[in-house]
């Protein structure tokens, strides 16, 4: 019998998403005799304890007797249980300093950590994640921020509705003004952004049209790898080569800053990948962008004016175009930045249902059978020791 425990979220601010919904847990019990899911008490989940109980799922406090413990966000050190197997988003594979103490505690407690972010198909595409709903909420918030800055239209907060379907209804009758929007990325985040663009009736145009034409209706351009990066020597883009040696490439996004009002950023970034622009570019007269939704949310990353996380409660802050200091949103001579780290938490039920479906379809069978290559490649630490694919993290885990 595989005993799975859904743990309470401990990171502050608290996340309300879940790995498996009550209906999904009930389905697992009905279809698999060798799986039992138990839920830890929580007052902050998007699904209440009572909803799990009505689905026939046991709710209790003690999680010490389970084979697999599943959460969403990082688990605080004081909540980690020795020698358990955990699934959650650890945010450690980029050697993030703010999670170093946690990863060191995981090693010391001889825990096995399987990171959702590292679960990949054979072609390197991530198997599960909340990116689509991050794109949905991030695009909405970016558009909302531009409307607030200009006064040309108004959008309500996503959190005022409790489903994506209801959010769609808030767009009825909305007339978006003549603006140009740049959408970057090609993964789940970008797909969510494009969904909002289509729901708002914003027309997609080609890159040459975007750069050269004036329009009488709102438009967006979708910029993927070949549109954004070029090899220093050849001027060409090769996806595999780019991911192997990104320092050999330059970014071409600077060509778009003079024609863009809103930037909705959904690209993957690490420290070796060139930024979309540099801070000094913001001070130039041709920098026309006034609103940036940095949905992938890397501090000082692909968006250099991402000065740190904003919150769901206050998602937008300003960055002065000359001093590059943080200001109140919608200030004169500033760029508004939306940089929320837990965007899907504004649509937690939709996001959780989608996440759980992918988990059941592509991951749980491997868990039931005691593991497979996909799970092994996503295992950062096994029984307290770094797994081979993550040997580059040795110093990060050991030092201190």
Tab-separated table of C-alpha atoms in Angstrom:
chain	number	residue	atom	x	y	z
A	1	UNK	CA	0.000	0.000	0.000
A	2	UNK	CA	1.408	3.396	-1.057
A	3	UNK	CA	0.500	5.934	1.611
A	4	UNK	CA	0.517	9.544	0.382
A	5	UNK	CA	0.165	12.504	2.732
A	6	UNK	CA	-0.867	15.952	1.476
A	7	UNK	CA	0.941	18.283	3.858
A	8	UNK	CA	-0.107	21.707	5.070
A	9	UNK	CA	1.734	24.630	3.475
A	10	UNK	CA	4.119	26.310	5.892
A	11	UNK	CA	5.823	28.987	3.820
A	12	UNK	CA	4.771	32.582	4.504
A	13	UNK	CA	2.852	34.079	2.750
A	14	UNK	CA	0.802	30.914	2.806
A	15	UNK	CA	-0.120	29.226	-0.473
A	16	UNK	CA	-3.607	27.804	-0.875
A	17	UNK	CA	-2.966	25.464	-3.820
A	18	UNK	CA	-2.939	21.670	-3.470
A	19	UNK	CA	-1.260	18.811	-5.319
A	20	UNK	CA	-4.480	16.749	-5.435
A	21	UNK	CA	-8.077	17.975	-5.121
A	22	UNK	CA	-10.725	16.098	-3.103
A	23	UNK	CA	-12.268	14.713	-6.311
A	24	UNK	CA	-8.879	13.513	-7.537
A	25	UNK	CA	-8.117	11.799	-4.225
A	26	UNK	CA	-11.517	10.091	-4.370
A	27	UNK	CA	-10.813	8.946	-7.937
A	28	UNK	CA	-7.457	7.478	-6.902
A	29	UNK	CA	-9.065	5.513	-4.077
A	30	UNK	CA	-11.738	4.190	-6.428
A	31	UNK	CA	-9.344	3.154	-9.189
A	32	UNK	CA	-6.246	1.988	-7.288
A	33	UNK	CA	-6.441	-0.442	-4.387
A	34	UNK	CA	-2.777	0.143	-3.566
A	35	UNK	CA	-3.007	3.928	-2.964
A	36	UNK	CA	-4.353	5.746	0.074
A	37	UNK	CA	-4.230	9.533	0.369
A	38	UNK	CA	-4.524	11.307	3.727
A	39	UNK	CA	-4.650	15.079	4.188
A	40	UNK	CA	-3.072	17.132	6.953
A	41	UNK	CA	-5.310	19.665	8.678
A	42	UNK	CA	-5.168	23.134	7.102
A	43	UNK	CA	-7.256	26.279	7.382
A	44	UNK	CA	-5.668	27.957	4.362
A	45	UNK	CA	-6.217	25.507	1.478
A	46	UNK	CA	-8.491	26.416	-1.406
A	47	UNK	CA	-10.288	23.152	-0.584
A	48	UNK	CA	-11.386	22.867	3.032
A	49	UNK	CA	-10.838	19.922	5.364
A	50	UNK	CA	-14.568	19.290	5.161
A	51	UNK	CA	-14.479	19.006	1.360
A	52	UNK	CA	-11.839	16.288	1.620
A	53	UNK	CA	-13.822	14.503	4.330
A	54	UNK	CA	-16.979	14.605	2.207
A	55	UNK	CA	-14.960	12.929	-0.553
A	56	UNK	CA	-14.096	10.133	1.864
A	57	UNK	CA	-10.531	11.290	2.556
A	58	UNK	CA	-9.119	11.118	6.074
A	59	UNK	CA	-7.934	14.429	7.513
A	60	UNK	CA	-5.457	14.333	10.415
A	61	UNK	CA	-2.488	16.173	11.883
A	62	UNK	CA	0.225	13.510	12.175
A	63	UNK	CA	2.106	12.881	8.915
A	64	UNK	CA	4.837	10.649	10.324
A	65	UNK	CA	3.422	7.364	8.991
A	66	UNK	CA	3.392	8.109	5.250
A	67	UNK	CA	5.662	6.988	2.410
A	68	UNK	CA	5.269	10.119	0.264
A	69	UNK	CA	4.601	13.665	1.479
A	70	UNK	CA	3.357	16.118	-1.147
A	71	UNK	CA	3.196	19.884	-0.845
A	72	UNK	CA	3.468	22.849	-3.185
A	73	UNK	CA	5.941	25.432	-1.894
A	74	UNK	CA	9.165	25.000	0.080
A	75	UNK	CA	8.778	23.233	3.425
A	76	UNK	CA	10.118	25.188	6.426
A	77	UNK	CA	13.013	23.459	8.185
A	78	UNK	CA	11.047	22.992	11.407
A	79	UNK	CA	8.315	21.091	9.507
A	80	UNK	CA	10.617	18.602	7.754
A	81	UNK	CA	10.320	14.992	8.948
A	82	UNK	CA	13.459	12.856	8.966
A	83	UNK	CA	13.935	10.141	6.325
A	84	UNK	CA	10.739	10.916	4.384
A	85	UNK	CA	10.263	11.334	0.629
A	86	UNK	CA	8.953	14.768	-0.324
A	87	UNK	CA	7.524	16.216	-3.522
A	88	UNK	CA	7.424	20.025	-3.725
A	89	UNK	CA	8.848	23.014	-5.601
A	90	UNK	CA	12.150	23.509	-3.769
A	91	UNK	CA	13.523	26.446	-5.807
A	92	UNK	CA	17.083	25.262	-5.229
A	93	UNK	CA	18.393	24.073	-8.606
A	94	UNK	CA	19.604	27.585	-9.449
A	95	UNK	CA	21.422	27.648	-6.083
A	96	UNK	CA	18.967	30.172	-4.665
A	97	UNK	CA	20.565	31.515	-1.463
A	98	UNK	CA	17.246	31.975	0.338
A	99	UNK	CA	16.623	28.196	0.285
A	100	UNK	CA	20.136	27.035	1.164
A	101	UNK	CA	19.329	26.369	4.819
A	102	UNK	CA	16.354	24.224	3.779
A	103	UNK	CA	18.349	22.077	1.334
A	104	UNK	CA	21.077	21.596	3.929
A	105	UNK	CA	18.473	20.474	6.469
A	106	UNK	CA	17.017	18.041	3.910
A	107	UNK	CA	20.444	16.465	3.491
A	108	UNK	CA	21.090	16.358	7.234
A	109	UNK	CA	17.725	14.701	7.907
A	110	UNK	CA	18.415	12.037	5.228
A	111	UNK	CA	15.315	13.081	3.307
A	112	UNK	CA	14.600	12.291	-0.349
A	113	UNK	CA	13.555	15.401	-2.299
A	114	UNK	CA	11.816	15.100	-5.663
A	115	UNK	CA	11.265	18.514	-7.245
A	116	UNK	CA	8.180	18.988	-9.434
A	117	UNK	CA	10.103	21.525	-11.504
A	118	UNK	CA	12.622	18.861	-12.528
A	119	UNK	CA	10.081	16.290	-13.739
A	120	UNK	CA	10.550	16.344	-17.516
A	121	UNK	CA	9.500	14.514	-20.649
A	122	UNK	CA	12.265	12.978	-22.775
A	123	UNK	CA	12.572	16.176	-24.840
A	124	UNK	CA	13.190	18.297	-21.728
A	125	UNK	CA	9.677	19.772	-21.533
A	126	UNK	CA	8.404	20.063	-17.988
A	127	UNK	CA	5.692	17.537	-17.153
A	128	UNK	CA	3.720	19.431	-14.521
A	129	UNK	CA	3.505	22.954	-13.236
A	130	UNK	CA	1.285	25.940	-12.682
A	131	UNK	CA	2.742	27.989	-15.526
A	132	UNK	CA	-0.451	28.234	-17.579
A	133	UNK	CA	-2.335	29.850	-14.717
A	134	UNK	CA	0.648	32.044	-13.853
A	135	UNK	CA	0.375	33.301	-17.445
A	136	UNK	CA	-3.380	33.847	-17.088
A	137	UNK	CA	-3.111	35.853	-13.887
A	138	UNK	CA	0.111	37.635	-14.874
A	139	UNK	CA	-1.298	38.834	-18.196
A	140	UNK	CA	-4.490	40.002	-16.499
A	141	UNK	CA	-2.507	41.880	-13.848
A	142	UNK	CA	-0.265	43.462	-16.481
A	143	UNK	CA	-3.258	44.686	-18.434
A	144	UNK	CA	-4.911	45.874	-15.216
A	145	UNK	CA	-1.797	47.848	-14.280
A	146	UNK	CA	-1.705	49.578	-17.675
A	147	UNK	CA	-5.376	50.471	-17.353
A	148	UNK	CA	-4.768	51.902	-13.893
A	149	UNK	CA	-1.796	53.952	-15.100
A	150	UNK	CA	-3.536	55.437	-18.128
A	151	UNK	CA	-7.161	55.522	-16.974
A	152	UNK	CA	-8.164	54.170	-20.395
A	153	UNK	CA	-9.928	51.074	-19.032
A	154	UNK	CA	-10.391	49.242	-15.775
A	155	UNK	CA	-10.023	45.581	-14.816
A	156	UNK	CA	-10.961	44.136	-11.450
A	157	UNK	CA	-8.635	41.973	-9.390
A	158	UNK	CA	-8.532	38.273	-10.233
A	159	UNK	CA	-9.050	37.451	-6.557
A	160	UNK	CA	-12.529	39.019	-6.663
A	161	UNK	CA	-13.691	35.925	-8.585
A	162	UNK	CA	-13.032	32.304	-7.680
A	163	UNK	CA	-12.713	30.658	-11.087
A	164	UNK	CA	-11.241	31.201	-14.517
A	165	UNK	CA	-14.717	30.931	-16.018
A	166	UNK	CA	-15.929	33.843	-13.900
A	167	UNK	CA	-12.816	35.835	-14.791
A	168	UNK	CA	-13.718	35.484	-18.479
A	169	UNK	CA	-17.111	37.037	-17.791
A	170	UNK	CA	-15.419	40.193	-16.454
A	171	UNK	CA	-14.022	40.858	-19.955
A	172	UNK	CA	-17.408	41.147	-21.629
A	173	UNK	CA	-17.847	44.602	-23.134
A	174	UNK	CA	-14.286	45.722	-22.366
A	175	UNK	CA	-12.739	47.818	-25.129
A	176	UNK	CA	-8.951	47.715	-25.114
A	177	UNK	CA	-7.362	50.891	-26.544
A	178	UNK	CA	-4.866	51.044	-29.387
A	179	UNK	CA	-1.722	49.635	-27.768
A	180	UNK	CA	1.166	47.331	-28.618
A	181	UNK	CA	2.021	44.386	-26.403
A	182	UNK	CA	5.112	42.172	-26.521
A	183	UNK	CA	4.688	38.607	-25.247
A	184	UNK	CA	7.887	36.618	-24.645
A	185	UNK	CA	8.343	32.874	-24.161
A	186	UNK	CA	7.042	29.627	-25.601
A	187	UNK	CA	6.109	27.482	-22.604
A	188	UNK	CA	3.065	27.134	-20.373
A	189	UNK	CA	3.361	30.704	-19.091
A	190	UNK	CA	3.243	32.110	-22.618
A	191	UNK	CA	0.268	29.894	-23.455
A	192	UNK	CA	-1.617	31.373	-20.515
A	193	UNK	CA	-0.723	34.902	-21.633
A	194	UNK	CA	-1.912	34.193	-25.175
A	195	UNK	CA	-5.212	32.901	-23.797
A	196	UNK	CA	-5.828	36.304	-22.191
A	197	UNK	CA	-4.759	38.146	-25.346
A	198	UNK	CA	-7.346	36.201	-27.333
A	199	UNK	CA	-10.078	36.629	-24.707
A	200	UNK	CA	-9.492	40.389	-24.761
A	201	UNK	CA	-9.733	40.459	-28.547
A	202	UNK	CA	-6.155	41.658	-29.066
A	203	UNK	CA	-4.830	40.796	-32.538
A	204	UNK	CA	-1.561	38.953	-33.110
A	205	UNK	CA	0.768	40.441	-35.737
A	206	UNK	CA	4.104	39.383	-37.204
A	207	UNK	CA	7.359	40.885	-35.988
A	208	UNK	CA	7.964	43.033	-39.071
A	209	UNK	CA	4.435	44.428	-38.942
A	210	UNK	CA	4.786	45.146	-35.231
A	211	UNK	CA	7.988	47.104	-35.774
A	212	UNK	CA	6.958	48.987	-38.904
A	213	UNK	CA	3.192	49.541	-38.928
A	214	UNK	CA	0.781	51.732	-37.034
A	215	UNK	CA	-2.522	50.126	-36.103
A	216	UNK	CA	-6.008	51.375	-35.280
A	217	UNK	CA	-6.672	48.455	-32.917
A	218	UNK	CA	-4.683	46.740	-30.117
A	219	UNK	CA	-2.066	44.211	-31.202
A	220	UNK	CA	0.500	41.869	-29.703
A	221	UNK	CA	3.604	40.139	-31.014
A	222	UNK	CA	4.687	36.741	-29.708
A	223	UNK	CA	8.472	36.628	-29.406
A	224	UNK	CA	10.115	33.199	-29.116
A	225	UNK	CA	13.753	32.144	-29.053
A	226	UNK	CA	14.628	32.943	-32.675
A	227	UNK	CA	12.952	36.357	-32.362
A	228	UNK	CA	14.872	37.234	-29.201
A	229	UNK	CA	18.389	35.834	-29.536
A	230	UNK	CA	21.130	35.683	-32.175
A	231	UNK	CA	24.596	34.134	-32.099
A	232	UNK	CA	27.349	36.750	-31.834
A	233	UNK	CA	29.175	35.374	-34.866
A	234	UNK	CA	26.578	33.794	-37.134
A	235	UNK	CA	23.580	35.967	-36.279
A	236	UNK	CA	21.477	32.798	-36.215
A	237	UNK	CA	19.575	30.969	-33.469
A	238	UNK	CA	19.786	27.280	-32.659
A	239	UNK	CA	17.735	26.186	-29.659
A	240	UNK	CA	20.006	23.349	-28.496
A	241	UNK	CA	23.159	25.398	-28.971
A	242	UNK	CA	21.589	28.372	-27.189
A	243	UNK	CA	20.804	26.297	-24.103
A	244	UNK	CA	24.312	24.814	-24.121
A	245	UNK	CA	26.180	28.125	-24.472
A	246	UNK	CA	23.831	31.107	-24.020
A	247	UNK	CA	26.756	33.472	-23.448
A	248	UNK	CA	27.531	33.148	-27.161
A	249	UNK	CA	24.247	34.907	-27.974
A	250	UNK	CA	22.997	38.481	-27.831
A	251	UNK	CA	19.440	39.582	-27.155
A	252	UNK	CA	17.487	41.404	-29.871
A	253	UNK	CA	14.614	42.633	-27.711
A	254	UNK	CA	16.044	46.166	-27.676
A	255	UNK	CA	14.600	46.509	-31.204
A	256	UNK	CA	11.098	46.333	-29.702
A	257	UNK	CA	11.292	48.766	-26.764
A	258	UNK	CA	10.356	51.778	-28.904
A	259	UNK	CA	7.184	50.125	-30.224
A	260	UNK	CA	5.953	48.434	-27.049
A	261	UNK	CA	3.580	49.759	-24.386
A	262	UNK	CA	3.246	46.577	-22.319
A	263	UNK	CA	5.736	43.721	-21.893
A	264	UNK	CA	4.343	40.382	-20.694
A	265	UNK	CA	7.436	38.308	-19.936
A	266	UNK	CA	7.287	34.517	-19.841
A	267	UNK	CA	10.798	33.388	-20.816
A	268	UNK	CA	13.023	31.018	-18.884
A	269	UNK	CA	16.156	32.759	-17.572
A	270	UNK	CA	19.385	31.932	-15.788
A	271	UNK	CA	22.481	34.039	-15.082
A	272	UNK	CA	24.201	33.031	-18.344
A	273	UNK	CA	21.319	34.131	-20.587
A	274	UNK	CA	21.430	37.769	-21.774
A	275	UNK	CA	18.768	40.035	-20.302
A	276	UNK	CA	16.003	41.453	-22.476
A	277	UNK	CA	17.470	44.922	-21.909
A	278	UNK	CA	19.777	46.679	-19.450
A	279	UNK	CA	18.745	49.238	-16.834
A	280	UNK	CA	20.475	52.075	-18.692
A	281	UNK	CA	18.146	51.512	-21.661
A	282	UNK	CA	15.166	52.587	-19.546
A	283	UNK	CA	16.454	56.142	-19.326
A	284	UNK	CA	16.564	56.581	-23.112
A	285	UNK	CA	13.824	58.502	-24.922
A	286	UNK	CA	12.972	55.604	-27.196
A	287	UNK	CA	12.102	53.301	-24.257
A	288	UNK	CA	8.336	53.321	-24.654
A	289	UNK	CA	7.413	50.490	-22.252
A	290	UNK	CA	5.407	51.708	-19.270
A	291	UNK	CA	4.143	48.397	-17.865
A	292	UNK	CA	6.015	45.114	-17.365
A	293	UNK	CA	4.469	41.926	-16.057
A	294	UNK	CA	7.502	39.772	-15.197
A	295	UNK	CA	5.588	36.527	-14.857
A	296	UNK	CA	8.655	34.296	-14.606
A	297	UNK	CA	9.800	36.637	-11.827
A	298	UNK	CA	13.590	36.434	-11.590
A	299	UNK	CA	14.960	39.229	-9.403
A	300	UNK	CA	17.392	41.321	-11.518
A	301	UNK	CA	16.951	38.621	-14.157
A	302	UNK	CA	15.670	38.828	-17.718
A	303	UNK	CA	13.891	41.990	-16.543
A	304	UNK	CA	16.641	44.014	-14.820
A	305	UNK	CA	14.138	46.371	-13.186
A	306	UNK	CA	12.595	43.475	-11.257
A	307	UNK	CA	13.737	44.758	-7.866
A	308	UNK	CA	12.091	41.964	-5.899
A	309	UNK	CA	8.763	40.302	-5.375
A	310	UNK	CA	5.517	42.169	-5.118
A	311	UNK	CA	2.514	40.510	-3.494
A	312	UNK	CA	-0.941	39.364	-4.509
A	313	UNK	CA	-2.348	42.116	-2.279
A	314	UNK	CA	-0.125	44.800	-3.868
A	315	UNK	CA	1.068	43.343	-7.181
A	316	UNK	CA	2.526	46.463	-8.817
A	317	UNK	CA	5.367	48.810	-7.944
A	318	UNK	CA	7.160	51.500	-9.907
A	319	UNK	CA	10.818	51.809	-10.921
A	320	UNK	CA	12.173	55.280	-11.648
A	321	UNK	CA	13.637	55.433	-15.167
A	322	UNK	CA	16.629	57.552	-14.107
A	323	UNK	CA	17.530	56.413	-10.597
A	324	UNK	CA	16.247	52.840	-11.026
A	325	UNK	CA	14.895	53.034	-7.487
A	326	UNK	CA	11.587	51.554	-6.382
A	327	UNK	CA	8.658	53.978	-6.299
A	328	UNK	CA	4.921	53.891	-5.813
A	329	UNK	CA	3.082	52.475	-8.845
A	330	UNK	CA	1.893	54.714	-11.677
A	331	UNK	CA	4.362	57.512	-10.834
A	332	UNK	CA	5.623	59.979	-13.447
A	333	UNK	CA	8.830	58.926	-15.244
A	334	UNK	CA	8.593	55.357	-13.970
A	335	UNK	CA	7.953	51.890	-15.329
A	336	UNK	CA	5.373	49.791	-13.507
A	337	UNK	CA	6.503	46.260	-12.626
A	338	UNK	CA	4.280	43.329	-11.664
A	339	UNK	CA	6.480	40.612	-10.117
A	340	UNK	CA	4.378	38.267	-7.992
A	341	UNK	CA	5.972	34.921	-7.151
A	342	UNK	CA	2.769	32.954	-6.544
A	343	UNK	CA	0.422	34.215	-9.259
A	344	UNK	CA	-1.586	30.969	-9.670
A	345	UNK	CA	-2.678	31.391	-6.061
A	346	UNK	CA	-5.230	33.921	-7.333
A	347	UNK	CA	-7.000	31.064	-9.161
A	348	UNK	CA	-6.057	28.252	-6.784
A	349	UNK	CA	-8.861	25.789	-7.540
A	350	UNK	CA	-8.415	25.918	-11.318
A	351	UNK	CA	-4.641	25.714	-10.941
A	352	UNK	CA	-4.836	22.795	-8.485
A	353	UNK	CA	-7.201	20.784	-10.687
A	354	UNK	CA	-4.893	21.192	-13.682
A	355	UNK	CA	-1.792	20.340	-11.632
A	356	UNK	CA	-3.363	17.227	-10.107
A	357	UNK	CA	-4.465	15.959	-13.526
A	358	UNK	CA	-0.898	16.127	-14.846
A	359	UNK	CA	0.433	14.521	-11.671
A	360	UNK	CA	-1.965	11.581	-12.011
A	361	UNK	CA	-1.440	11.140	-15.771
A	362	UNK	CA	2.335	11.359	-15.933
A	363	UNK	CA	3.909	10.856	-12.496
A	364	UNK	CA	1.892	8.766	-10.059
A	365	UNK	CA	2.251	5.510	-11.964
A	366	UNK	CA	6.013	5.772	-11.604
A	367	UNK	CA	5.617	6.506	-7.893
A	368	UNK	CA	3.363	3.442	-7.477
A	369	UNK	CA	6.001	1.246	-9.110
A	370	UNK	CA	8.784	2.494	-6.854
A	371	UNK	CA	10.305	4.990	-9.253
A	372	UNK	CA	11.485	5.327	-12.844
A	373	UNK	CA	13.989	7.304	-14.880
A	374	UNK	CA	11.791	10.420	-14.923
A	375	UNK	CA	11.503	10.463	-11.138
A	376	UNK	CA	15.191	9.683	-10.658
A	377	UNK	CA	16.189	12.646	-12.816
A	378	UNK	CA	13.964	14.898	-10.684
A	379	UNK	CA	15.380	13.599	-7.390
A	380	UNK	CA	17.728	16.292	-6.104
A	381	UNK	CA	18.594	14.514	-2.868
A	382	UNK	CA	18.123	10.793	-2.166
A	383	UNK	CA	18.336	9.614	1.444
A	384	UNK	CA	20.305	12.727	2.333
A	385	UNK	CA	22.825	12.496	-0.523
A	386	UNK	CA	22.935	14.619	-3.680
A	387	UNK	CA	21.742	12.723	-6.730
A	388	UNK	CA	24.203	12.627	-9.657
A	389	UNK	CA	22.337	15.016	-12.021
A	390	UNK	CA	22.656	17.677	-9.307
A	391	UNK	CA	26.299	17.140	-8.341
A	392	UNK	CA	26.976	20.776	-9.278
A	393	UNK	CA	25.085	21.703	-6.084
A	394	UNK	CA	27.677	20.018	-3.825
A	395	UNK	CA	29.172	23.189	-2.360
A	396	UNK	CA	25.735	24.818	-2.049
A	397	UNK	CA	24.490	21.896	0.048
A	398	UNK	CA	27.700	21.339	2.054
A	399	UNK	CA	28.943	24.832	2.936
A	400	UNK	CA	27.871	26.917	5.897
